[in-house]
Coordinates of C-alpha atoms in Angstrom, one line a residue:
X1389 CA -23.6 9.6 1.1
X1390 CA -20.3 7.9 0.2
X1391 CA -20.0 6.1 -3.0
X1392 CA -18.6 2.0 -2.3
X1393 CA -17.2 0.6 -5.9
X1394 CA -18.1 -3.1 -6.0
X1395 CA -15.9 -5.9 -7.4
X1396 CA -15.6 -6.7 -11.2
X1397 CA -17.4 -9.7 -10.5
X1398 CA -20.6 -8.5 -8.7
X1399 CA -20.3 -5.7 -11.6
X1400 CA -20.6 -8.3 -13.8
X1401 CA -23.7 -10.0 -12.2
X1402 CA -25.3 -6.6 -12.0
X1403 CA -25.5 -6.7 -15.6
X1404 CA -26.5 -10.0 -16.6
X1405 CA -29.7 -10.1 -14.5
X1406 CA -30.5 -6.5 -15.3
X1407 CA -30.3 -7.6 -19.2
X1408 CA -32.5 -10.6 -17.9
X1409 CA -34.9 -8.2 -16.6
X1410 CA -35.2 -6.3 -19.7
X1411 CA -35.7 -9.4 -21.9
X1412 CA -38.9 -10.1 -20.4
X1413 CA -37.8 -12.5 -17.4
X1414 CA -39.7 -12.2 -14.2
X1415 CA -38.7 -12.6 -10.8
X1416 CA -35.4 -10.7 -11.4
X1417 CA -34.5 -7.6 -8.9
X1418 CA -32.1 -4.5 -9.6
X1419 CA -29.2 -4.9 -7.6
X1420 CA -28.5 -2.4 -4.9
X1421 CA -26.1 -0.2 -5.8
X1422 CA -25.9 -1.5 -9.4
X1423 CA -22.7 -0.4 -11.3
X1424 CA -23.5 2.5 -14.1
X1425 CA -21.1 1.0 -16.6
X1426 CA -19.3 4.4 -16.4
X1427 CA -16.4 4.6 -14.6
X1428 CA -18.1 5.5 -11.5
X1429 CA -20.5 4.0 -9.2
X1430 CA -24.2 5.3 -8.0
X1431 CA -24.8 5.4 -4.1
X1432 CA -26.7 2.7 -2.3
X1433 CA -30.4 3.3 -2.0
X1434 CA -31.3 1.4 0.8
X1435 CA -33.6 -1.7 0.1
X1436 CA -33.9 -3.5 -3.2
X1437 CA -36.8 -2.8 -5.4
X1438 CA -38.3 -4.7 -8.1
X1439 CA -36.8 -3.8 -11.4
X1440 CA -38.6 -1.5 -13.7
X1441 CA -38.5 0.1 -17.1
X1442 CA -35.5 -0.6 -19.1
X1443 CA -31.8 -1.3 -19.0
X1444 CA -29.4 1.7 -19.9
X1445 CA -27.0 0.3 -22.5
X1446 CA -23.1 -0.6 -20.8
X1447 CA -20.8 0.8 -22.6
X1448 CA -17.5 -0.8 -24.3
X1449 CA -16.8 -4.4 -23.0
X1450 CA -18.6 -4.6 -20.3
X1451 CA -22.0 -5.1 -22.7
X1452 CA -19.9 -8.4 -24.6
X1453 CA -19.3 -9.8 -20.8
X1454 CA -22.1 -9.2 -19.6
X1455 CA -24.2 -10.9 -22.5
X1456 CA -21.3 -13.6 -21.6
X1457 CA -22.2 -14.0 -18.2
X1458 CA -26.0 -14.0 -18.8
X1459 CA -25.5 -17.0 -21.6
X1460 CA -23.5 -19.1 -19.0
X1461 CA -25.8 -18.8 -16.2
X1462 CA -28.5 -19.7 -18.2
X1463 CA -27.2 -22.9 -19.4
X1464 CA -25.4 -23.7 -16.3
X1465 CA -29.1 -25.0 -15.2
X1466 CA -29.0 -27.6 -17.7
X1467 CA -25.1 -28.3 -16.6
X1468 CA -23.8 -30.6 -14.4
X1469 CA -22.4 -28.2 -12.0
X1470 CA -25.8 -26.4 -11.1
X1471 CA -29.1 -29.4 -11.7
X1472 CA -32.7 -28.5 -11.2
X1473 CA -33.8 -29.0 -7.9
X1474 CA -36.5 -32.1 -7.2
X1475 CA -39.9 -30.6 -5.9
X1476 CA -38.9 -32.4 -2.1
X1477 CA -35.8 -30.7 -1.6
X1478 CA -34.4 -27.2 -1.2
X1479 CA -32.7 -25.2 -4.3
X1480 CA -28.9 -25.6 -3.9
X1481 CA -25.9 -26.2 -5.9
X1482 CA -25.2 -29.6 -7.1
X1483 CA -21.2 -30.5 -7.4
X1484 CA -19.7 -33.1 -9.1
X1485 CA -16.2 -34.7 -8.2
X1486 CA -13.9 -36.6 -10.4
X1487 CA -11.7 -39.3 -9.5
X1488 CA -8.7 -38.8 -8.6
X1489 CA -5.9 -40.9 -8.6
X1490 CA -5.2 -44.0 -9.0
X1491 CA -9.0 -44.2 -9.3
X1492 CA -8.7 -41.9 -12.2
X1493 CA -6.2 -44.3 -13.7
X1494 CA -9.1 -47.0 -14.4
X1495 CA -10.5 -44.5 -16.9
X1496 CA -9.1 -45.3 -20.5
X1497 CA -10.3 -44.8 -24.2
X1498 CA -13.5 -42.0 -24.0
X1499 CA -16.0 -44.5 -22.8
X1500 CA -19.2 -42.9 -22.0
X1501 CA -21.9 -43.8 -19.3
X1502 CA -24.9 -41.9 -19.3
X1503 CA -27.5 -42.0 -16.4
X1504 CA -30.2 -39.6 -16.8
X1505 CA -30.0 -35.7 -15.0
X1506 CA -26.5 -36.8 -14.6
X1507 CA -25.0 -37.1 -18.1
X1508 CA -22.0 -38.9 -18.1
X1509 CA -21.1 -40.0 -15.0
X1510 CA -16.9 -41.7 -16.0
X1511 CA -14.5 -41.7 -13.5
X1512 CA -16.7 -39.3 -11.2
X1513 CA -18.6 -39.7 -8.0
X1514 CA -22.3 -39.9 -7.9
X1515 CA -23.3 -37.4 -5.5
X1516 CA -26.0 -37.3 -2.9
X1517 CA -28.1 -34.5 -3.5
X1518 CA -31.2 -34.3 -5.5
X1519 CA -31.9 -37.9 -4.4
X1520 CA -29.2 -39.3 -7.5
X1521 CA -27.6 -42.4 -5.2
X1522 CA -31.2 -43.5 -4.4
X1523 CA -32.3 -43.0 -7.8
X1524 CA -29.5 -45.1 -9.6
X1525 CA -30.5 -47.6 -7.0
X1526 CA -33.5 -47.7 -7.0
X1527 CA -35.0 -46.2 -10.0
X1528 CA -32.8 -46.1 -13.3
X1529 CA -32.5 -49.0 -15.5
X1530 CA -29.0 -48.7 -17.7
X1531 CA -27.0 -46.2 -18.8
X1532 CA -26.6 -45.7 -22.2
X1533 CA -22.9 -46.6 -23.2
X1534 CA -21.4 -45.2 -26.0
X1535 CA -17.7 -45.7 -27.7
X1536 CA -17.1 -43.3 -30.4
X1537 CA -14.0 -45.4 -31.3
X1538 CA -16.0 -48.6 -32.1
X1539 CA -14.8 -50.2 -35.0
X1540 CA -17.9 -51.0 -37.5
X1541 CA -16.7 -54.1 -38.4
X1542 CA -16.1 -55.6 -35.2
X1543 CA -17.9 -57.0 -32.0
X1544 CA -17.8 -56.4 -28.4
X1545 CA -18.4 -57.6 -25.2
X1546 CA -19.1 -55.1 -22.8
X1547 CA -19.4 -55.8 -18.9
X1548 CA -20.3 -54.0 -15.4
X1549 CA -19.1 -54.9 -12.3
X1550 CA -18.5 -54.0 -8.9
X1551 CA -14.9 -55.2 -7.2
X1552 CA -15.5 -54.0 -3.8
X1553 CA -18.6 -56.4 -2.6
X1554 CA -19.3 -56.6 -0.1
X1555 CA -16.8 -53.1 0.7
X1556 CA -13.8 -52.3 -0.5
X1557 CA -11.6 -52.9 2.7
X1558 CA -12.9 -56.6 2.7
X1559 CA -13.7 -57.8 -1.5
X1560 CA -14.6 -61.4 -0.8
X1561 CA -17.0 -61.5 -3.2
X1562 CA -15.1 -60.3 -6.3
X1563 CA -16.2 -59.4 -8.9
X1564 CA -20.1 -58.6 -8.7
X1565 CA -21.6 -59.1 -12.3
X1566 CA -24.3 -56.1 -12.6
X1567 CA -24.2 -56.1 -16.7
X1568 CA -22.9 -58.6 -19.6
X1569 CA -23.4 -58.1 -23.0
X1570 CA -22.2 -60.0 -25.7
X1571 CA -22.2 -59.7 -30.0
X1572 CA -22.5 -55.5 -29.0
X1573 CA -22.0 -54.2 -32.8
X1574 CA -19.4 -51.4 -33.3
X1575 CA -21.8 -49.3 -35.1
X1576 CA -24.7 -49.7 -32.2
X1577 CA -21.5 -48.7 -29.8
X1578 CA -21.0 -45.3 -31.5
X1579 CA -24.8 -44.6 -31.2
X1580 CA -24.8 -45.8 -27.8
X1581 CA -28.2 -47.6 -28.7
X1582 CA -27.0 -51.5 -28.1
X1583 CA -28.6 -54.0 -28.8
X1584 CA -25.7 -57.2 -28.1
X1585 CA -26.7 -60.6 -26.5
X1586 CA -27.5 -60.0 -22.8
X1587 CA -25.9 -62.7 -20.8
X1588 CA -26.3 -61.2 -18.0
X1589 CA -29.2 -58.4 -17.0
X1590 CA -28.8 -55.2 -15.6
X1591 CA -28.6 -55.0 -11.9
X1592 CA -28.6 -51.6 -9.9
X1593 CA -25.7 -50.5 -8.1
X1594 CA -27.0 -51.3 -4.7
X1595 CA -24.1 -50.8 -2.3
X1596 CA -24.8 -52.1 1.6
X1597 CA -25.2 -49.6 3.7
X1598 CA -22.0 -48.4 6.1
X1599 CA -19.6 -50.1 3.2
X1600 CA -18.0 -47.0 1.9
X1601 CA -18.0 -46.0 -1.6
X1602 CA -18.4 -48.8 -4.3
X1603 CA -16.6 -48.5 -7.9
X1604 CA -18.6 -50.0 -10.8
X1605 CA -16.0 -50.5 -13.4
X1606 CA -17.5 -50.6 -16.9
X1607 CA -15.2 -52.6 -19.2
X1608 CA -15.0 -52.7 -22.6
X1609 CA -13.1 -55.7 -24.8
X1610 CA -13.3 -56.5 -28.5
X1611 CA -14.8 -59.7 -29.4
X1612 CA -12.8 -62.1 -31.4
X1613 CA -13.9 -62.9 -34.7
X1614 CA -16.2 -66.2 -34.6
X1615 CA -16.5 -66.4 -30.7
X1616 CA -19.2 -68.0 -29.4
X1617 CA -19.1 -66.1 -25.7
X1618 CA -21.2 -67.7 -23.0
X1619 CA -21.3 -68.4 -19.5
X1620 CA -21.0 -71.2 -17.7
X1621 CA -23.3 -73.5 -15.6
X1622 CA -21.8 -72.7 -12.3
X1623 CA -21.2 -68.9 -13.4
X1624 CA -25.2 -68.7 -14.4
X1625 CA -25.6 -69.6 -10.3
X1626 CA -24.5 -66.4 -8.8
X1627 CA -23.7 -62.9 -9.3
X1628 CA -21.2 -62.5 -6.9
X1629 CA -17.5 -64.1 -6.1
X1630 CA -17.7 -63.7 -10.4
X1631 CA -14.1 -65.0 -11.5
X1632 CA -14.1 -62.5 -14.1
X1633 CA -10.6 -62.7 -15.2
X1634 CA -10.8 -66.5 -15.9
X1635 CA -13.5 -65.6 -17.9
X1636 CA -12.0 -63.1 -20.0
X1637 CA -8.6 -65.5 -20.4
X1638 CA -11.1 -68.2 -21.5
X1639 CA -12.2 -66.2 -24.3
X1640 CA -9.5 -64.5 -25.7
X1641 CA -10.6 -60.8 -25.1
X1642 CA -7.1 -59.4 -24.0
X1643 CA -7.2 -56.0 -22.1
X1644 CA -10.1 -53.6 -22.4
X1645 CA -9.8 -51.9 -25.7
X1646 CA -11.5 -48.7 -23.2
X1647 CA -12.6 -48.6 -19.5
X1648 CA -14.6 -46.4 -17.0
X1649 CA -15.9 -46.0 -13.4
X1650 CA -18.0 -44.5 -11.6
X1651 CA -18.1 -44.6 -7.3
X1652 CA -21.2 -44.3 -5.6
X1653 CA -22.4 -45.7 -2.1
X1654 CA -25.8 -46.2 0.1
X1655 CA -27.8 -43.6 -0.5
X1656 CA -28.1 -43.1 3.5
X1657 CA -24.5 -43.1 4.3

C-alpha cells in the first residue's frame, strides 16, 4: 500500500485535534492517515475511526506548532472571523469585511462601537449571517462607544447618523439623527459607560429595503467649554432631512476630534 505525504498544513491539523482528543475533548476523530511526526508518513487505513487511547508525543517543533494551532482554533470561536452559530441556522464561517476606500477614509482617531457578538463593528460591514442585520435592527439597543483618547477634563458631544436616507444614490433626507448626546464626560468616554445629556434617543439602524447598503457615521466633537448644546424647535420635529452641519457651525464644535462607520442594509436584501 503506497504511502501519500500530506501537506504541512493538514500535518498541522492532524495534531492539534489529536492533542484535543487527548485532553479530554469529545467528539474529536483521528485523522486518516495522520502524520507520525517522524519524517515519514503511515498508510491510509480506510475509514476514520473514533480516537482512542493516547497521543504519541511529536517530536521537535512540530509539538510548539501544534499546541499553536490548537490555542488559535480554540479562541477563533470567540473571534470575529469564526462566531457561534444561532440554534436556527446551520454551523458555517462567519466573515467580516472592512471598508475600503474612501469609505475607510471616514474612520479617524480609534473610536470604538461595540454591538454585542460582533465586537467592534468601525469602518466594517455588518454581515448577514447569524441573523446580525436583523438583530441590530431589530433587537440591540446602543453600542457601547468608547474613546481611549478622551480628555478627562473635557466634554463631548457624540452623534449617529445615517447620510444615505432614504439610499445612498438619492440622500434627500440628509442626515438621519439615530443618536445625540451631549455633556458625554471624557472619563465616562474611556470606559465606554456614558452617561451625557441625550438629546436625541437611540434609533435602530433600520435601512428600507432594496436601498443598498446604509453608512451610519458615528461622530465624535469636543464640547466647548460652557456650551449650553440644544436643539431646536423645528429640529425636535423630525429625524430626518437633520441639517447637521448647521448645527455643528452653530455650536462651535469644529471637526470631529475622531470618527467611525459602520455599513449595513435590510436584513432581506
Amino acid at each position: 500500500m503506497s504511502c501519500v505525504c500530506q501537506p504541512r498544513a493538514e500535518r498541522l491539523a492532524a495534531a492539534a485535534s489529536c492533542r484535543a482528543a487527548a485532553a479530554g475533548r469529545t467528539g474529536f476523530l483521528r485523522p486518516c492517515s495522520a502524520w507520525a511526526g517522524k519524517g515519514t508518513c503511515k498508510p491510509f487505513e480506510g475509514t476514520c475511526k473514533p480516537f482512542e487511547g493516547t497521543c504519541k508525543p511529536f517530536e521537535g517543533r512540530m509539538e510548539l506548532l501544534g499546541a499553536v494551532l490548537l490555542a488559535a482554533s480554540l479562541l477563533g470561536t470567540a473571534a470575529r472571523g469564526a462566531q457561534a452559530p444561532w440554534p436556527d441556522e446551520p454551523s458555517h464561517t462567519c466573515f467580516f469585511q472592512t471598508l475600503s476606500s474612501p469609505d475607510s477614509e471616514f474612520c479617524r482617531g480609534d473610536l470604538e462601537v461595540t454591538y454585542p457578538q460582533l465586537g467592534d463593528v468601525g469602518c466594517s460591514y455588518i454581515p448577514q449571517c447569524h441573523q446580525y442585520r436583523w438583530r441590530l435592527s431589530r433587537e440591540w439597543g446602543s453600542p457601547r462607544v468608547r474613546y481611549p483618547r478622551a480628555d478627562k477634563s473635557k466634554k463631548y458631544v457624540l452623534m449617529l447618523v445615517d447620510p444615505d436616507a432614504p439610499s445612498r444614490a438619492d440622500p434627500r433626507n440628509r442626515f438621519w439623527r439615530h443618536w445625540l448626546l451631549a455633556d458625554v464626560r471624557g472619563t465616562d468616554l474611556r470606559t465606554g459607560d456614558l452617561k451625557g445629556r441625550v438629546l436625541t434617543d437611540y434609533v435602530r439602524p433600520t435601512p428600507p429595503p432594496r436601498s443598498g447598503y446604509h453608512r451610519y457615521q458615528l461622530r465624535l466633537y469636543e464640547q466647548p467649554a460652557g456650551q449650553h448644546i440644544t436643539l431646536g424647535p423645528e429640529e425636535l420635529l423630525s429625524l430626518g432631512a437633520w441639517a447637521m452641519e448647521s448645527f455643528v457651525e452653530r455650536f462651535r464644535l469644529g471637526s470631529p476630534v475622531a470618527s467611525t462607520q459602520f455599513l449595513t442594509k435590510h436584513h432581506e436584501d
